[in-house]
XYZ file of C-alpha atoms in Angstrom:
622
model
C -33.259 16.712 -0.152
C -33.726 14.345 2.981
C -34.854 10.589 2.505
C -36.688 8.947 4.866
C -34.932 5.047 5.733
C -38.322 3.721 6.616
C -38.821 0.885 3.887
C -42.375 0.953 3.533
C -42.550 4.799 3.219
C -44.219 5.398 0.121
C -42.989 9.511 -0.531
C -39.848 9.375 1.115
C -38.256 12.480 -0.334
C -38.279 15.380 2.317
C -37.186 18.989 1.876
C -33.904 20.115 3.488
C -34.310 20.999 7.195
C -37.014 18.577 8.016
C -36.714 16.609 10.866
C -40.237 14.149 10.552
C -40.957 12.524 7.490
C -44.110 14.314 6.078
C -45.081 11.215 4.611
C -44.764 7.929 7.795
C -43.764 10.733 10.316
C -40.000 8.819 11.062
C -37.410 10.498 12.541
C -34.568 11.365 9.473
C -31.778 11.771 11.519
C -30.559 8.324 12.516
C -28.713 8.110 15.711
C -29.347 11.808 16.130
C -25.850 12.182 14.148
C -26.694 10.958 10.041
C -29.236 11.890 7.357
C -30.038 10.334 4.481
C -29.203 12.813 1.418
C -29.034 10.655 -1.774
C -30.648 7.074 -2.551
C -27.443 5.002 -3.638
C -29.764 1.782 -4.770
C -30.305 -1.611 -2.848
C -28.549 -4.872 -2.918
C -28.960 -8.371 -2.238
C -29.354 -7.595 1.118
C -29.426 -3.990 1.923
C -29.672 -0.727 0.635
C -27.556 2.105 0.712
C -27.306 5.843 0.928
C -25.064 8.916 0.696
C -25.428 10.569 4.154
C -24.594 13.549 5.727
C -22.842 12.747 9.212
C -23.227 16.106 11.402
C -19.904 14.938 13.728
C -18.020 14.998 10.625
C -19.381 17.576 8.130
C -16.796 17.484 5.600
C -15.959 13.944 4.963
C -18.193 11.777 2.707
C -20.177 8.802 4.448
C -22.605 5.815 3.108
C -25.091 4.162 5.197
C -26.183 0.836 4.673
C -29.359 0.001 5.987
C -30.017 -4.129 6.536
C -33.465 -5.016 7.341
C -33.823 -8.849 8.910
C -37.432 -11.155 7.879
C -40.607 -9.919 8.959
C -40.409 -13.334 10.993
C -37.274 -11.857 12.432
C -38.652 -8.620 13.527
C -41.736 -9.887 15.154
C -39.930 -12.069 17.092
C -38.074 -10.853 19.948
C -35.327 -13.483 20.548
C -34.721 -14.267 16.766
C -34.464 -10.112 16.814
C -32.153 -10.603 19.536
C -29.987 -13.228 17.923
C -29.771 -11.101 14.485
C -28.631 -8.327 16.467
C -25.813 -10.569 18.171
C -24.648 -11.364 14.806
C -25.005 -8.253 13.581
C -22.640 -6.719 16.045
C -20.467 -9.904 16.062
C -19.599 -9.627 12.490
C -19.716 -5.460 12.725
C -16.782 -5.357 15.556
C -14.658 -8.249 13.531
C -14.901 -5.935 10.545
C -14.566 -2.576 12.989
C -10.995 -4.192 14.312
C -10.010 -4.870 10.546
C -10.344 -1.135 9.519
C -8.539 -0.096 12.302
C -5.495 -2.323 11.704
C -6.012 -2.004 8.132
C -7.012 0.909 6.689
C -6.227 0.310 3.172
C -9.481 -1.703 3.669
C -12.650 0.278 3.500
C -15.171 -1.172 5.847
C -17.416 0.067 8.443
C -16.561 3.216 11.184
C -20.113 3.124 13.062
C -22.596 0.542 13.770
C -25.957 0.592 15.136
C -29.569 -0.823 15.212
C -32.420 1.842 15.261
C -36.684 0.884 14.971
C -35.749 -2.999 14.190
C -33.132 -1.951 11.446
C -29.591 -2.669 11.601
C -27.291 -0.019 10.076
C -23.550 0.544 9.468
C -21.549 3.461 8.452
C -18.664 4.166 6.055
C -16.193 6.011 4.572
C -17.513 7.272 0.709
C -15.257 6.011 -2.307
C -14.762 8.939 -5.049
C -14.059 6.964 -7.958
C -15.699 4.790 -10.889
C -16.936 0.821 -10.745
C -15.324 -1.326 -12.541
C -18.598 -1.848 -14.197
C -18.284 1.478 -15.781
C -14.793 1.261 -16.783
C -15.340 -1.345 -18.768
C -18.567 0.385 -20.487
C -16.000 3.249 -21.271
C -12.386 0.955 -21.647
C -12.769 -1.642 -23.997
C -10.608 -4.455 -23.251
C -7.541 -4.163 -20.260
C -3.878 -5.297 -20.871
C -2.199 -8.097 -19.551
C -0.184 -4.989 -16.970
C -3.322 -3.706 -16.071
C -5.024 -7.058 -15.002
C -1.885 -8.022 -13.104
C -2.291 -4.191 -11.816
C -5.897 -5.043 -10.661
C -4.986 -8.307 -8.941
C -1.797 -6.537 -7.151
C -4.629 -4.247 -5.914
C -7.207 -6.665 -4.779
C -5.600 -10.286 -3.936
C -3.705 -8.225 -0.763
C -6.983 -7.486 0.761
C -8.409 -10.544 0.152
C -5.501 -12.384 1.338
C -6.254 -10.692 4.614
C -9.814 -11.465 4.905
C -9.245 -14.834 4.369
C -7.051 -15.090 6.992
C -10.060 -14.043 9.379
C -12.237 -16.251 7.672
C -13.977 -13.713 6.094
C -15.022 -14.615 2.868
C -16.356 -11.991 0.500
C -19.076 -13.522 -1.526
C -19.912 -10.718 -3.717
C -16.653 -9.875 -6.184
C -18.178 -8.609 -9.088
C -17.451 -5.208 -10.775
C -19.782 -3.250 -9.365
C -18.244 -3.364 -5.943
C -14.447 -2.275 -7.277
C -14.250 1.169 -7.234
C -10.884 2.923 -9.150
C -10.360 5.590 -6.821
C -10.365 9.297 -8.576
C -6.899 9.634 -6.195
C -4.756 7.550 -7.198
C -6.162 5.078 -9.759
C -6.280 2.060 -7.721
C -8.681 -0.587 -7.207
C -10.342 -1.196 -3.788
C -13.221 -3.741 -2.743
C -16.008 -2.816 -1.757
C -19.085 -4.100 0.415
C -16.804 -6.559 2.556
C -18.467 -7.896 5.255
C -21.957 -7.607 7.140
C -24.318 -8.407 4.765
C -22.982 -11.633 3.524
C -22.119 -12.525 6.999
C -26.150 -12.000 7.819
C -27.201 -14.323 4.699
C -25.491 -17.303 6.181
C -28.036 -17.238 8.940
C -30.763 -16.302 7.566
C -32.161 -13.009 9.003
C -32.337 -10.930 5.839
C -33.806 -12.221 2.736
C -31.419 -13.593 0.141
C -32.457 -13.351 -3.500
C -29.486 -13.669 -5.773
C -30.090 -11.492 -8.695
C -29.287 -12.962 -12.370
C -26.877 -9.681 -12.951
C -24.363 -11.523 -10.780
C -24.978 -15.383 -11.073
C -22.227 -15.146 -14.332
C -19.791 -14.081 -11.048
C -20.713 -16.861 -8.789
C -19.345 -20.456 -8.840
C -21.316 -23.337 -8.342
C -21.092 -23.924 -5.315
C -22.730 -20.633 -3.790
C -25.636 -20.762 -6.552
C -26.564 -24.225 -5.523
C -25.938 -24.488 -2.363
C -25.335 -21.260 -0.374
C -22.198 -21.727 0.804
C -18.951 -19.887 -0.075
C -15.419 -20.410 0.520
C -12.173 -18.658 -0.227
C -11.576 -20.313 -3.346
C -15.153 -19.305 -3.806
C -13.727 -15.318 -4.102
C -11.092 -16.053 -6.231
C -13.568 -17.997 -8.545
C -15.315 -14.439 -9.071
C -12.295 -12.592 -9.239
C -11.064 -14.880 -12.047
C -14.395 -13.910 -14.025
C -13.939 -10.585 -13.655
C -10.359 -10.819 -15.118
C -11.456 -12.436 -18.400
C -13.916 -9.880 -18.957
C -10.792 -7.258 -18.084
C -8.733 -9.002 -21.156
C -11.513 -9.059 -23.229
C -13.219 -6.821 -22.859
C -16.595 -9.207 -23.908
C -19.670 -9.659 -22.406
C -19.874 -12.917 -20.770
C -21.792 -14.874 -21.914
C -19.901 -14.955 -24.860
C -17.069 -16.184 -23.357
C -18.503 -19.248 -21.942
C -19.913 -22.620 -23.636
C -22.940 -24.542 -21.741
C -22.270 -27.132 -24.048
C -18.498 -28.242 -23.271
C -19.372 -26.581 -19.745
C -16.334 -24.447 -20.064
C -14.641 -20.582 -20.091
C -13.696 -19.801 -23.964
C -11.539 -16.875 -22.773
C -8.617 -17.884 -24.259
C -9.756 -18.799 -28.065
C -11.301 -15.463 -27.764
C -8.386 -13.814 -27.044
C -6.141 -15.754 -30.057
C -9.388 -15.478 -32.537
C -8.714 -11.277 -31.717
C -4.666 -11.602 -32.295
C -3.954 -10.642 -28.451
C -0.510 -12.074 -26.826
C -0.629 -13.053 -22.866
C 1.536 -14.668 -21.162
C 1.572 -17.971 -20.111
C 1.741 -17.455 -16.348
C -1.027 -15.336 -16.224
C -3.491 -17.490 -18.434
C -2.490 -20.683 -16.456
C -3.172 -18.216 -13.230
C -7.013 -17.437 -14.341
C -7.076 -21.217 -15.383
C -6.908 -22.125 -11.956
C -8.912 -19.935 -10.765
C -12.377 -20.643 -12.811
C -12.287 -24.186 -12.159
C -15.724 -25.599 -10.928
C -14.464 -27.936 -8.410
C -13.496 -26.262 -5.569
C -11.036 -28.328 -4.715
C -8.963 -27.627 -8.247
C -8.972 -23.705 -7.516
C -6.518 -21.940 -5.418
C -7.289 -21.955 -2.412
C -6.221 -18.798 -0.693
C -5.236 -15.227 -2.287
C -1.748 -16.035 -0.794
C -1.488 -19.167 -3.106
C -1.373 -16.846 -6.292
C 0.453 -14.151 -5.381
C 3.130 -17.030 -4.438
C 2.497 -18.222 -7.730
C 2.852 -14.415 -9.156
C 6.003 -13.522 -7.296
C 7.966 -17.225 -8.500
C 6.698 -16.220 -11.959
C 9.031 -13.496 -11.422
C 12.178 -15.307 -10.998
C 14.795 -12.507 -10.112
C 17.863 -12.755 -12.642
C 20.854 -10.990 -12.771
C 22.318 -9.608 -15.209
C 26.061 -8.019 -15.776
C 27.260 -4.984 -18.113
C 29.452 -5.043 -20.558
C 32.708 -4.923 -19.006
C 36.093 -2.509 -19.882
C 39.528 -4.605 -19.365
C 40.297 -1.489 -17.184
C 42.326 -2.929 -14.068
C 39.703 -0.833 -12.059
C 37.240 -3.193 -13.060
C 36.219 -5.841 -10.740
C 37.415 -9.572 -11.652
C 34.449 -10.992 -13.681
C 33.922 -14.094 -11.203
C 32.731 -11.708 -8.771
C 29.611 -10.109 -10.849
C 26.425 -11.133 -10.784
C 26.403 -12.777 -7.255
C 23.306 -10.867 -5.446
C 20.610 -13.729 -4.995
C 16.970 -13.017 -4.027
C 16.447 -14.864 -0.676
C 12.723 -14.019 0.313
C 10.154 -11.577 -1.302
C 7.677 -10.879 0.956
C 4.232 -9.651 0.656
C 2.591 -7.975 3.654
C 1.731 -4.425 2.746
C -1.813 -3.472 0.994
C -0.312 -1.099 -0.828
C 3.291 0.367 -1.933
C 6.334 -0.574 0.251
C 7.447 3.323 0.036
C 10.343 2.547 2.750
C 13.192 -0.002 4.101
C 15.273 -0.026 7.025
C 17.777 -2.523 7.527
C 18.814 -2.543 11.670
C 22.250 -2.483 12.754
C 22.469 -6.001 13.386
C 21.010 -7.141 10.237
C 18.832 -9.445 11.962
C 15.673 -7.367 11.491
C 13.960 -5.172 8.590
C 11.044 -2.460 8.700
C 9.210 -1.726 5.998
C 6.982 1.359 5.795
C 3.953 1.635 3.301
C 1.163 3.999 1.904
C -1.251 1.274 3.924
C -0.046 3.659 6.615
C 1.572 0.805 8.382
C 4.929 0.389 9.576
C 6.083 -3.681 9.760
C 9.432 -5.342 11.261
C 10.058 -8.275 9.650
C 12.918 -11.114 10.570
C 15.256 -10.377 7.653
C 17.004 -14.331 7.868
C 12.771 -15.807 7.772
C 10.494 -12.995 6.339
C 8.636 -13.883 9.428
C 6.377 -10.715 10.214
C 7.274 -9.876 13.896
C 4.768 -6.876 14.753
C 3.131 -4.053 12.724
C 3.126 -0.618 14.292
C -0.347 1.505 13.887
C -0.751 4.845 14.415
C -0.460 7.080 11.345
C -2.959 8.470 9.228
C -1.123 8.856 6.421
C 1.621 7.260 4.117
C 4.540 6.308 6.253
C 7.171 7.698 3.699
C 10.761 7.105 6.083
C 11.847 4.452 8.767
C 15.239 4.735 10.613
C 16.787 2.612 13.409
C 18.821 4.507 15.998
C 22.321 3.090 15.913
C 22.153 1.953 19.888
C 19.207 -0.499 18.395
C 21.858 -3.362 18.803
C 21.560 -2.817 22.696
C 23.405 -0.178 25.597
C 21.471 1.671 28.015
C 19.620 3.922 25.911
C 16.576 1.591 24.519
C 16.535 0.689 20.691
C 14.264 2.542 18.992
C 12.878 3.050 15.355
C 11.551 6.478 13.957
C 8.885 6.849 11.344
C 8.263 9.828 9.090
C 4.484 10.453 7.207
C 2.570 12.394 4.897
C -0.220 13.084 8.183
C 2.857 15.526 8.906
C 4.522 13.737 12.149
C 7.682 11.684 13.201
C 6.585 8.898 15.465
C 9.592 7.103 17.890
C 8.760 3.361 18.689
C 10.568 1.477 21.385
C 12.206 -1.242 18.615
C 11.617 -4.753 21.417
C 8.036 -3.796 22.110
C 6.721 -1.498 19.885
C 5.290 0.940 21.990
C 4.781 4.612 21.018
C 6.860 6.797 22.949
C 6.946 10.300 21.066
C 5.134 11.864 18.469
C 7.224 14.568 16.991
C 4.621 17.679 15.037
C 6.095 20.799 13.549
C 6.451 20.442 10.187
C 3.137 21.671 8.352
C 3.612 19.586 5.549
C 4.100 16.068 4.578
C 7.734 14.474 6.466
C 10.076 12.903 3.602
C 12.911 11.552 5.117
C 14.517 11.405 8.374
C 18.051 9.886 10.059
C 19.228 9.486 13.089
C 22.749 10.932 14.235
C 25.768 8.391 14.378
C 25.761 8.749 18.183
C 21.981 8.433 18.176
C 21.307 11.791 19.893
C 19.670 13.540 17.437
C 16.905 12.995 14.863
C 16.944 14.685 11.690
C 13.497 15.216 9.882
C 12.959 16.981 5.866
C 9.575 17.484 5.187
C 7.378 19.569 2.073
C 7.321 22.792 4.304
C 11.340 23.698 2.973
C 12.767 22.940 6.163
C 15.075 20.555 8.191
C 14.446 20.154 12.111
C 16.811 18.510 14.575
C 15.054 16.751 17.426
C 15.883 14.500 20.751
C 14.720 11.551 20.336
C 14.885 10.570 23.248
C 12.721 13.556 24.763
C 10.803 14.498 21.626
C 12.278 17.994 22.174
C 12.763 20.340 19.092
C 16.796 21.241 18.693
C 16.917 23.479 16.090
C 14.807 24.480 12.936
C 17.236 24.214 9.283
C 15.704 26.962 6.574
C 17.427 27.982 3.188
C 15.441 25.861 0.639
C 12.981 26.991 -1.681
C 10.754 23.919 -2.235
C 9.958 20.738 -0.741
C 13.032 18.697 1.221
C 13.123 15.538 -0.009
C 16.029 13.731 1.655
C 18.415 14.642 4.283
C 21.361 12.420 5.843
C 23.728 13.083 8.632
C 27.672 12.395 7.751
C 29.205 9.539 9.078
C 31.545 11.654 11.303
C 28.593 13.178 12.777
C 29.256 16.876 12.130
C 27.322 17.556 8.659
C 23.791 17.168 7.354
C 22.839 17.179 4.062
C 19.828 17.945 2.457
C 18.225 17.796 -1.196
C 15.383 19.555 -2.253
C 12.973 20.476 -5.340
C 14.867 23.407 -5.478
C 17.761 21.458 -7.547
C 19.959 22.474 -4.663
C 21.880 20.397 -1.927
C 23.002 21.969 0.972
C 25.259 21.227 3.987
C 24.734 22.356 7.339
C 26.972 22.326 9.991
C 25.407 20.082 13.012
C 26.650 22.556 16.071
C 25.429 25.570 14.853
C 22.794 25.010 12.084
C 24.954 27.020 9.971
C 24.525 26.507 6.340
C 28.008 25.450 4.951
C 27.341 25.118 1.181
C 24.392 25.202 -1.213
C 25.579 22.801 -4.187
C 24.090 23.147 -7.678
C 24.720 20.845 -10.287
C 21.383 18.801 -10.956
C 18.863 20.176 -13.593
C 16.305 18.831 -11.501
C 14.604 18.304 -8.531
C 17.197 16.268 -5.723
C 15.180 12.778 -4.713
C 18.224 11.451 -2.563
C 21.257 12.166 -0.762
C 23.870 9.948 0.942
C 27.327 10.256 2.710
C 29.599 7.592 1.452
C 31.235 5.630 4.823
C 34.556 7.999 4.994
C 32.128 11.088 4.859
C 34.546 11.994 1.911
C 32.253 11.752 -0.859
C 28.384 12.630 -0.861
C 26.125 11.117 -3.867
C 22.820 12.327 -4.867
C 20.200 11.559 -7.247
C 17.835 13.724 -9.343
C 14.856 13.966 -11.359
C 17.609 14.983 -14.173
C 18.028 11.073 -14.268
C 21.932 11.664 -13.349
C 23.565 10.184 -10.004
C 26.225 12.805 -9.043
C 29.356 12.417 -6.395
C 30.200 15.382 -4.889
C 33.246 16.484 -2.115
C 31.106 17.505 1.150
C 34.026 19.754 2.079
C 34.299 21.869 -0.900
C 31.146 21.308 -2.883
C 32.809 20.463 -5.992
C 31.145 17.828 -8.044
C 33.824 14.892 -8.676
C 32.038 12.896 -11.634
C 28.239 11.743 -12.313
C 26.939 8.477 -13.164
C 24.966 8.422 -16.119
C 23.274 4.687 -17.418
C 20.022 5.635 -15.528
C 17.618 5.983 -18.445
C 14.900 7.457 -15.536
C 14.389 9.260 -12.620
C 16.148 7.295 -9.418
C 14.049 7.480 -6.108
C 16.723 6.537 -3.892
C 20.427 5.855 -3.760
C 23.186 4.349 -1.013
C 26.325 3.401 -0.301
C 27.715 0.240 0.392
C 29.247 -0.052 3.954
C 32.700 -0.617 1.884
C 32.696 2.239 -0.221
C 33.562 1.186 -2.904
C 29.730 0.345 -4.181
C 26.316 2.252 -4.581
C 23.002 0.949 -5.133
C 20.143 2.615 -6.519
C 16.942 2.207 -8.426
C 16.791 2.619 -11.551
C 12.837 5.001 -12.632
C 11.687 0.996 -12.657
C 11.348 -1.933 -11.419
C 15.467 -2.843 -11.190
C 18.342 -2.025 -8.913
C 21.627 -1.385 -10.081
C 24.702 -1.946 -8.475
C 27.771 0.719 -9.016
C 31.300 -0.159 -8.641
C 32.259 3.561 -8.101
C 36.482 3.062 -9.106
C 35.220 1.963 -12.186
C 32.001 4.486 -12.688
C 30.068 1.373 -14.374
C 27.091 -0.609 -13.257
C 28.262 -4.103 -12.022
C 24.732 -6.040 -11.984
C 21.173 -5.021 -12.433
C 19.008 -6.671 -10.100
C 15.628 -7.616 -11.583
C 12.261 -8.723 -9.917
C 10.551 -6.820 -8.656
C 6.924 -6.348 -10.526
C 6.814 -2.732 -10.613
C 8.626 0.856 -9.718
C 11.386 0.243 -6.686
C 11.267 2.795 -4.167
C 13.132 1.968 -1.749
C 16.738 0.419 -1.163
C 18.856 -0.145 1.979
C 22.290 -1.904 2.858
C 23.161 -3.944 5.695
C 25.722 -2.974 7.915
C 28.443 -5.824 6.605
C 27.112 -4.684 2.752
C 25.693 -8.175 2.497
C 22.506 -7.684 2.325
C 20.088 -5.095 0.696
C 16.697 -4.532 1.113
C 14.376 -3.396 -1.338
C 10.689 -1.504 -1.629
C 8.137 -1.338 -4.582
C 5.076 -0.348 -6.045
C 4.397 -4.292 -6.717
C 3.384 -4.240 -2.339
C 6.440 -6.195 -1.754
C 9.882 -6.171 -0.506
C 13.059 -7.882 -0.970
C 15.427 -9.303 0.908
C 19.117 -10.135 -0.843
C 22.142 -11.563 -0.201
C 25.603 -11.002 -1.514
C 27.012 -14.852 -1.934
């Protein structure tokens, strides 16, 4: 079935293969590249269809179709002047998916017979609307799930002054992927209302959404978002309909009564959080997305705590213990902070993140210095060469993603200089040589390559393992790799030859890490066996394993002093090994959600960590 996009068409269902509405005799194929397939409905301002885009047959589009006043239309420089806000407010948004594409906005833009169009990217998933038909009431970890999902993207559009003005559930989609929320319908057509080329009915369905101040008077702010996002969140805990959570008479939300008068616990923080955010006055609401995840992220307060201790004169003296301190958590990513990098002169940190971004931050102000754009995929590994503290050969910084390539960066300016393809499935880990020559990448296809980074050129090609690599490091001394694998193998390769040394079994499960310890002496590795096991390189033979992880580490590290490891813990903590005595020193708490992602400075006075929660943090030994 073809639709026709003329408005007034009164049969505008064609068969397949038409090209001239047999009804108003339009054209159906719009900008001779999309047709109409499926009538998605109509909005406020616009309505929308499933389209088939003949340039790219295989990936799912939606058109939106805006048509401006009659008044508009008949009028050639009011026509003129929607179109210059049209395309004003289309590149703006245009620039944002490009630099963000967590954010699904527009990819095409056009006007065609007096109608103004854009084009994007189809959502597989469920609206919020229906999950809550199906889902009852939410928990307290889901809602603060949903708002670690959404308040990132508004935080960014705010920035821009872009203010949504339409946050209600129908336009949150739970992606069918990987369950997590994304906004929807950001951009043109609310843009359009504030100048009045399109018509503007607001429909009752969404008034219980929309504060005051945009039902009486049109306008909308920031705050004005966050007001509807705070409804929606009610509704989440509640699982109620509206209208029964609110009392004309006191003029007030009656969330929270509900909530006691059903025996349901929430926190504090969070119900003071949604507080704020449903006042009426504007001026009593936060006023930027960034204001509450502040508030989220102090709610957190990172503590830290200290295991029981054995009077074994291995053990650290007790006044030492439970010294790391949180110095910034920073929020920048849209989505989970998979990676971090730590650079040789501990004066700068990279982050890399399923937004697809890569972002170096100053580690002593969390001040963002430049993001680096360019994969199409999550960015799963960062590594600084060791030359990025200066010398002839410029400092660079090598990136590893699930679109299958290594990209090299020049570190002071960003620039791409290589892109590195080979591997034929996702790229898991890389690290750079101790002498900087040589790039080491793992990926899902079961092998290791060794590249140049400085020319890009493919060394040699590592194969032995029968499953995915998921972590390979170079030894200190420079003349071993190691690599861990699915397989529940690790193996060591000699760096001269590619000859495969050792295959070392052990682990019951699948190897998530692997790291050299500073002497190259000891190698420790981490499994989906929930064990941390040190092993001698030389020989293979395991030496002991670490056992107080209750689940699955993702990553694990040495301290430059050797005499400490850090690793996540399957959660949201870090703990910190003192290896003479096999026991965990401190646990490091904070973070909101599963750590991924740990690295040491090069003095062991600082550590770096990645999570789920979209943050990172930065602390400090003291």
């Amino acid at each position: 079935m073809i639709y026709c996009l003329n408005p007034r068409c009164k049969k505008p269902k064609n068969p397949d293969g038409t090209e001239i509405c047999q009804a108003c005799s339009s054209k159906l194929l719009l900008k001779e590249r999309y047709r109409a397939i499926q009538f998605l409905g109509d909005g406020v301002f616009s309505r929308s269809f499933a389209v088939e885009d003949i340039e790219q047959r295989k990936v799912p589009c939606v058109i939106k179709q805006f048509a401006p006043l009659p008044q508009i239309q008949g009028h050639s420089e009011a026509m003129a002047k929607a179109m210059q806000v049209f395309e004003q407010e289309a590149k703006q948004l245009l620039e944002l998916a490009e630099q963000y594409p967590q954010i699904p906005t527009l990819f095409d833009y056009f006007e065609q017979d007096k109608y103004l169009y854009v084009a994007k990217y189809y959502i597989e998933g469920k609206n919020l609307a229906q999950e809550l038909q199906g889902h009852g009431a939410f928990s307290e970890h889901q809602v603060r799930e949903f708002l670690y999902d959404v308040l990132p993207v508004l935080q960014v559009l705010h920035k821009r002054q872009i203010v949504h003005r339409a946050i209600k559930p129908t336009n949150i989609i739970l992606k069918k992927s990987d369950r997590k929320f994304v906004l929807i319908d950001i951009g043109i057509s609310k843009q359009l209302a504030d100048t009045r080329l399109t018509k503007t009915n607001l429909r009752a369905s969404t008034e219980v959404y929309t504060p005051i101040e945009q039902l009486r008077g049109g306008k909308a702010y920031p705050a004005s978002d966050l007001y509807s996002l705070g409804v929606i969140c009610i509704q989440m805990l509640t699982g109620a309909q509206l209208d029964d959570l609110y009392d004309p008479v006191e003029g007030r939300w009656m969330w929270r009564e509900y909530i006691r008068n059903t025996g349901t616990d929430i926190s504090d923080s969070l119900a003071q959080i949604l507080e704020k955010m449903l006042q009426d006055s504007i001026k009593d609401r936060y006023q930027s997305a960034s204001d509450i995840l502040k508030e989220f992220y102090a709610g957190a307060i990172p503590r830290t705590t200290t295991s029981d201790r054995s009077k074994s004169s291995t053990q650290e003296p007790e006044k030492k213990a439970a010294r790391w301190q949180c110095i910034h958590t920073i929020a920048g990513h849209l989505d989970t902070v998979t990676t971090v990098a730590i650079c040789p002169t501990a004066s700068i940190v990279a982050t890399g993140s399923a937004d697809k971004t890569v972002k170096i931050w100053q580690s002593d102000t969390g001040k963002l210095i430049r993001t680096l754009l360019g994969h199409s995929d999550t960015v799963n590994c960062i590594a600084f060469s060791p030359n990025s503290t200066g010398g002839e050969t410029p400092p660079l910084i090598a990136s590893g993603s699930g679109d299958k390539t290594i990209k090299i960066w020049h570190l002071d300016t960003g620039k791409l200089i290589h892109t590195l393809t080979g591997h034929s499935v996702t790229v898991f880990s890389i690290a750079f040589s101790p002498d900087g020559e040589m790039l080491a990448s793992a990926s899902g296809d079961g092998t290791i390559r060794l590249w140049h980074p400085g020319t890009g050129k493919l060394l040699n090609v590592l194969a032995g393992h029968s499953d995915f690599v998921e972590s390979v490091a170079f030894s200190p001394s420079g003349d071993r790799i190691a690599s861990g694998s699915w397989d529940n193998t690790i193996r060591i390769w000699q760096v001269s030859t590619g000859k495969l040394l050792h295959t070392i079994k052990g682990h019951s499960g699948g190897i998530w890490s692997v790291t050299f310890s500073p002497d190259s002496q000891t190698l420790a590795s981490n499994s989906g066996d929930n064990t941390i096991k040190l092993w001698h390189p030389e020989t293979g033979t395991l030496n002991y394993t670490l056992t107080e992880n209750s689940d699955s580490a993702w990553s694990v590290i040495f301290s430059p002093d050797g005499q400490t490891l850090a690793s996540d813990s399957g959660n949201d903590t870090i703990k910190i090994w003192h290896l003479p005595s096999r026991k965990v020193r401190s646990t490091l708490s904070g973070h909101l959600s599963q750590v991924r992602s740990i690295a040491f400075s090069r003095d062991g006075k600082m550590l770096a960590t990645g999570s789920d929660d979209k943050t990172f943090k930065i602390w400090r030994f003291e």
